PDB file of C-alpha atoms in Angstrom:
ATOM      1  CA  MET A 330       3.254  16.739   0.950  1.00 50.00           C
ATOM      2  CA  THR A 331       4.673  16.001  -2.131  1.00 52.00           C
ATOM      3  CA  GLU A 332       5.501  19.078  -4.015  1.00 58.00           C
ATOM      4  CA  THR A 333       2.734  18.692  -6.278  1.00 64.00           C
ATOM      5  CA  GLY A 334       0.671  18.611  -3.569  1.00 86.00           C
ATOM      6  CA  PRO A 335      -0.990  16.450  -0.787  1.00 96.00           C
ATOM      7  CA  ILE A 336       0.398  12.667  -0.939  1.00 97.00           C
ATOM      8  CA  ARG A 337      -1.590  10.346  -3.344  1.00 97.00           C
ATOM      9  CA  MET A 338      -1.937   6.877  -2.015  1.00 98.00           C
ATOM     10  CA  LEU A 339      -4.335   4.226  -3.246  1.00 98.00           C
ATOM     11  CA  LEU A 340      -4.951   1.294  -0.862  1.00 98.00           C
ATOM     12  CA  ALA A 341      -6.148  -2.177  -2.023  1.00 96.00           C
ATOM     13  CA  LYS A 342      -7.256  -5.560  -0.942  1.00 94.00           C
ATOM     14  CA  VAL A 343      -5.725  -8.500  -3.139  1.00 93.00           C
ATOM     15  CA  GLY A 344      -6.871 -12.400  -3.770  1.00 86.00           C
ATOM     16  CA  LEU A 345     -10.103 -13.050  -1.705  1.00 82.00           C
ATOM     17  CA  ASP A 346      -9.663 -12.219   1.631  1.00 78.00           C
ATOM     18  CA  GLY A 347     -12.864 -10.492   2.443  1.00 80.00           C
ATOM     19  CA  HIS A 348     -12.560  -8.000   5.410  1.00 83.00           C
ATOM     20  CA  ASP A 349     -11.903  -4.684   4.568  1.00 87.00           C
ATOM     21  CA  ARG A 350     -12.173  -3.189   8.456  1.00 89.00           C
ATOM     22  CA  GLY A 351      -8.959  -2.378   8.823  1.00 89.00           C
ATOM     23  CA  VAL A 352      -8.328  -0.787   5.510  1.00 92.00           C
ATOM     24  CA  LYS A 353     -10.950   1.098   5.797  1.00 93.00           C
ATOM     25  CA  VAL A 354      -9.743   2.715   9.096  1.00 94.00           C
ATOM     26  CA  VAL A 355      -6.372   3.388   7.865  1.00 96.00           C
ATOM     27  CA  ALA A 356      -7.741   5.353   4.782  1.00 96.00           C
ATOM     28  CA  ARG A 357      -9.966   7.470   6.972  1.00 97.00           C
ATOM     29  CA  THR A 358      -6.655   8.392   9.059  1.00 97.00           C
ATOM     30  CA  LEU A 359      -4.627   8.819   6.226  1.00 98.00           C
ATOM     31  CA  ARG A 360      -7.345  11.545   4.905  1.00 98.00           C
ATOM     32  CA  ASP A 361      -7.783  13.301   7.978  1.00 98.00           C
ATOM     33  CA  ALA A 362      -4.008  13.712   7.821  1.00 98.00           C
ATOM     34  CA  GLY A 363      -4.466  15.164   4.396  1.00 98.00           C
ATOM     35  CA  MET A 364      -3.467  12.855   1.832  1.00 98.00           C
ATOM     36  CA  ASP A 365      -5.579  12.113  -0.775  1.00 98.00           C
ATOM     37  CA  VAL A 366      -6.226   8.319  -0.534  1.00 98.00           C
ATOM     38  CA  ILE A 367      -7.707   5.948  -3.214  1.00 98.00           C
ATOM     39  CA  TYR A 368      -9.584   2.290  -1.838  1.00 96.00           C
ATOM     40  CA  SER A 369     -10.010  -0.133  -4.145  1.00 94.00           C
ATOM     41  CA  GLY A 370     -12.346  -2.545  -2.797  1.00 91.00           C
ATOM     42  CA  LEU A 371     -12.216  -6.099  -1.738  1.00 93.00           C
ATOM     43  CA  HIS A 372     -11.257  -8.572  -3.759  1.00 92.00           C
ATOM     44  CA  ARG A 373      -8.565  -7.355  -6.542  1.00 95.00           C
ATOM     45  CA  THR A 374      -6.073  -8.976  -8.655  1.00 95.00           C
ATOM     46  CA  PRO A 375      -2.733  -7.709  -8.583  1.00 97.00           C
ATOM     47  CA  GLU A 376      -2.787  -6.531 -11.743  1.00 97.00           C
ATOM     48  CA  GLU A 377      -5.669  -4.419 -11.348  1.00 97.00           C
ATOM     49  CA  VAL A 378      -4.206  -2.659  -8.605  1.00 97.00           C
ATOM     50  CA  VAL A 379      -1.096  -1.555 -10.150  1.00 98.00           C
ATOM     51  CA  THR A 380      -3.402  -0.866 -13.064  1.00 98.00           C
ATOM     52  CA  ALA A 381      -5.038   1.490 -11.150  1.00 98.00           C
ATOM     53  CA  ALA A 382      -1.977   2.807  -9.193  1.00 98.00           C
ATOM     54  CA  VAL A 383      -0.573   3.258 -12.426  1.00 98.00           C
ATOM     55  CA  GLN A 384      -3.404   5.285 -13.853  1.00 97.00           C
ATOM     56  CA  GLU A 385      -3.758   7.238 -10.270  1.00 97.00           C
ATOM     57  CA  ASP A 386      -0.526   8.757 -10.024  1.00 96.00           C
ATOM     58  CA  VAL A 387      -0.217   7.963  -6.653  1.00 97.00           C
ATOM     59  CA  ASP A 388       3.282   8.010  -4.449  1.00 97.00           C
ATOM     60  CA  VAL A 389       2.015   4.827  -2.483  1.00 98.00           C
ATOM     61  CA  LEU A 390       0.244   1.771  -3.013  1.00 98.00           C
ATOM     62  CA  GLY A 391      -0.716   0.173   0.363  1.00 98.00           C
ATOM     63  CA  VAL A 392      -1.678  -3.521   0.119  1.00 97.00           C
ATOM     64  CA  SER A 393      -3.508  -5.037   3.110  1.00 94.00           C
ATOM     65  CA  LEU A 394      -3.475  -8.639   4.112  1.00 93.00           C
ATOM     66  CA  LEU A 395      -5.049 -11.619   5.739  1.00 89.00           C
ATOM     67  CA  SER A 396      -5.443 -14.300   3.988  1.00 87.00           C
ATOM     68  CA  GLY A 397      -1.420 -15.430   3.809  1.00 90.00           C
ATOM     69  CA  THR A 398      -0.540 -14.946  -0.153  1.00 92.00           C
ATOM     70  CA  GLN A 399       2.093 -11.906   0.441  1.00 95.00           C
ATOM     71  CA  LEU A 400       5.056 -13.877  -1.098  1.00 97.00           C
ATOM     72  CA  THR A 401       3.056 -14.506  -4.400  1.00 96.00           C
ATOM     73  CA  VAL A 402       1.231 -10.822  -4.153  1.00 97.00           C
ATOM     74  CA  PHE A 403       4.376  -9.061  -4.150  1.00 97.00           C
ATOM     75  CA  PRO A 404       6.459 -10.542  -6.413  1.00 97.00           C
ATOM     76  CA  ARG A 405       3.544 -10.248  -9.045  1.00 98.00           C
ATOM     77  CA  ILE A 406       3.153  -6.510  -7.897  1.00 98.00           C
ATOM     78  CA  PHE A 407       7.020  -5.256  -8.740  1.00 98.00           C
ATOM     79  CA  ALA A 408       6.808  -7.535 -12.213  1.00 98.00           C
ATOM     80  CA  LEU A 409       3.835  -5.490 -12.756  1.00 98.00           C
ATOM     81  CA  LEU A 410       5.245  -1.938 -11.642  1.00 98.00           C
ATOM     82  CA  GLY A 411       8.476  -2.728 -13.229  1.00 97.00           C
ATOM     83  CA  GLN A 412       6.686  -3.650 -16.995  1.00 97.00           C
ATOM     84  CA  TYR A 413       4.850  -0.220 -15.851  1.00 97.00           C
ATOM     85  CA  GLY A 414       7.711   1.851 -15.446  1.00 96.00           C
ATOM     86  CA  ALA A 415       6.628   2.549 -12.245  1.00 96.00           C
ATOM     87  CA  GLY A 416       9.378   0.640  -9.972  1.00 93.00           C
ATOM     88  CA  ASP A 417       9.955   4.157  -7.958  1.00 92.00           C
ATOM     89  CA  MET A 418       6.211   3.664  -6.550  1.00 97.00           C
ATOM     90  CA  ILE A 419       6.281   3.064  -2.930  1.00 98.00           C
ATOM     91  CA  VAL A 420       4.781  -0.019  -1.965  1.00 98.00           C
ATOM     92  CA  VAL A 421       3.890  -0.606   1.844  1.00 98.00           C
ATOM     93  CA  ALA A 422       1.949  -3.462   3.551  1.00 98.00           C
ATOM     94  CA  GLY A 423      -0.609  -3.875   6.127  1.00 95.00           C
ATOM     95  CA  GLY A 424      -2.638  -6.641   7.665  1.00 93.00           C
ATOM     96  CA  VAL A 425      -1.536  -9.664   9.210  1.00 93.00           C
ATOM     97  CA  MET A 426       1.889 -11.948   8.690  1.00 94.00           C
ATOM     98  CA  PRO A 427       4.172 -14.013  10.207  1.00 95.00           C
ATOM     99  CA  ASP A 428       7.862 -12.190  10.702  1.00 94.00           C
ATOM    100  CA  GLU A 429       9.387 -14.319   8.423  1.00 96.00           C
ATOM    101  CA  ASP A 430       7.036 -13.350   5.635  1.00 97.00           C
ATOM    102  CA  VAL A 431       7.455  -9.748   6.448  1.00 97.00           C
ATOM    103  CA  ALA A 432      11.651  -9.970   6.246  1.00 97.00           C
ATOM    104  CA  ALA A 433      10.716 -11.457   3.124  1.00 97.00           C
ATOM    105  CA  ILE A 434       8.737  -8.913   1.015  1.00 98.00           C
ATOM    106  CA  LYS A 435      11.111  -6.206   2.992  1.00 98.00           C
ATOM    107  CA  ALA A 436      13.332  -8.036   0.806  1.00 97.00           C
ATOM    108  CA  MET A 437      11.300  -7.946  -2.395  1.00 96.00           C
ATOM    109  CA  GLY A 438      11.297  -4.055  -2.414  1.00 97.00           C
ATOM    110  CA  VAL A 439       8.065  -3.203   0.192  1.00 98.00           C
ATOM    111  CA  ARG A 440       9.296  -0.154   2.101  1.00 98.00           C
ATOM    112  CA  ALA A 441       7.432  -0.799   4.841  1.00 98.00           C
ATOM    113  CA  VAL A 442       4.778  -3.318   6.585  1.00 98.00           C
ATOM    114  CA  LEU A 443       2.440  -1.541   8.811  1.00 97.00           C
ATOM    115  CA  LEU A 444       0.468  -4.657  10.878  1.00 94.00           C
ATOM    116  CA  GLN A 445      -2.705  -4.379  12.673  1.00 91.00           C
ATOM    117  CA  ASP A 446      -1.551  -3.275  15.411  1.00 93.00           C
ATOM    118  CA  THR A 447       0.176  -0.288  14.398  1.00 96.00           C
ATOM    119  CA  PRO A 448      -0.726   2.700  15.989  1.00 97.00           C
ATOM    120  CA  PRO A 449      -2.346   5.154  13.361  1.00 95.00           C
ATOM    121  CA  GLU A 450       0.007   8.065  14.015  1.00 97.00           C
ATOM    122  CA  THR A 451       2.870   5.955  13.431  1.00 97.00           C
ATOM    123  CA  ILE A 452       0.982   4.686   9.670  1.00 97.00           C
ATOM    124  CA  VAL A 453       1.203   8.533   9.180  1.00 98.00           C
ATOM    125  CA  THR A 454       4.376   9.291   9.999  1.00 98.00           C
ATOM    126  CA  THR A 455       5.856   6.207   7.980  1.00 98.00           C
ATOM    127  CA  LEU A 456       4.438   7.143   4.725  1.00 98.00           C
ATOM    128  CA  ARG A 457       5.163  10.804   5.172  1.00 97.00           C
ATOM    129  CA  ARG A 458       9.133  10.369   5.323  1.00 97.00           C
ATOM    130  CA  LEU A 459       8.811   7.684   2.866  1.00 97.00           C
ATOM    131  CA  VAL A 460       7.804   9.969   0.440  1.00 97.00           C
ATOM    132  CA  ALA A 461      10.254  12.851   1.747  1.00 96.00           C
ATOM    133  CA  GLU A 462      13.108  10.103   1.607  1.00 95.00           C
ATOM    134  CA  ARG A 463      12.262   9.419  -1.837  1.00 92.00           C
ATOM    135  CA  GLY A 464      11.707  12.919  -2.843  1.00 86.00           C
ATOM    136  CA  ALA A 465       9.861  14.374  -5.871  1.00 75.00           C
ATOM    137  CA  ARG A 466       9.139  11.445  -8.708  1.00 65.00           C
TER     138      ARG A 466
END
C-alpha cells in the first residue's frame, strides 16, 4: 500500500499485439492482492498509455508486450513520461522477450521485467517492493 491507499496500477498492451489473456490474469491477481488496477485494453499507443497513467495518477505503469517492439516502445514511453513530469512513475514490463532485450530495457529505466513464466506471487511482491522503495510521491 502507498501512504494514501492501495497501489494504483495501469496495465497496458501497446501496439498491434492482440493477445491479452496473460495481462488479464495479472490484473486479476493484482486486484485480488488489494491493488487498484486499470487495464487499458488492446492496441494502445505509447501516447494513450502515458496520458492515461498520468491522468489516473498511478504508482506503476505495466506494459505487456508479445510483439517484439520493446526496444522502440519503451524509449517513447520514457520520453513521454519526462514530458509530463512523471519521471518518478515506476515502469515495469511483462510478456515475452529475449534476454538481451530485457537487459536493454532495464538500462532504459524499466524497473522490473516480469515475463510470462513469472509466478503470480512474485509479481505481487515485486510491485509492492518497488513502490515501497520509491516511497511516497
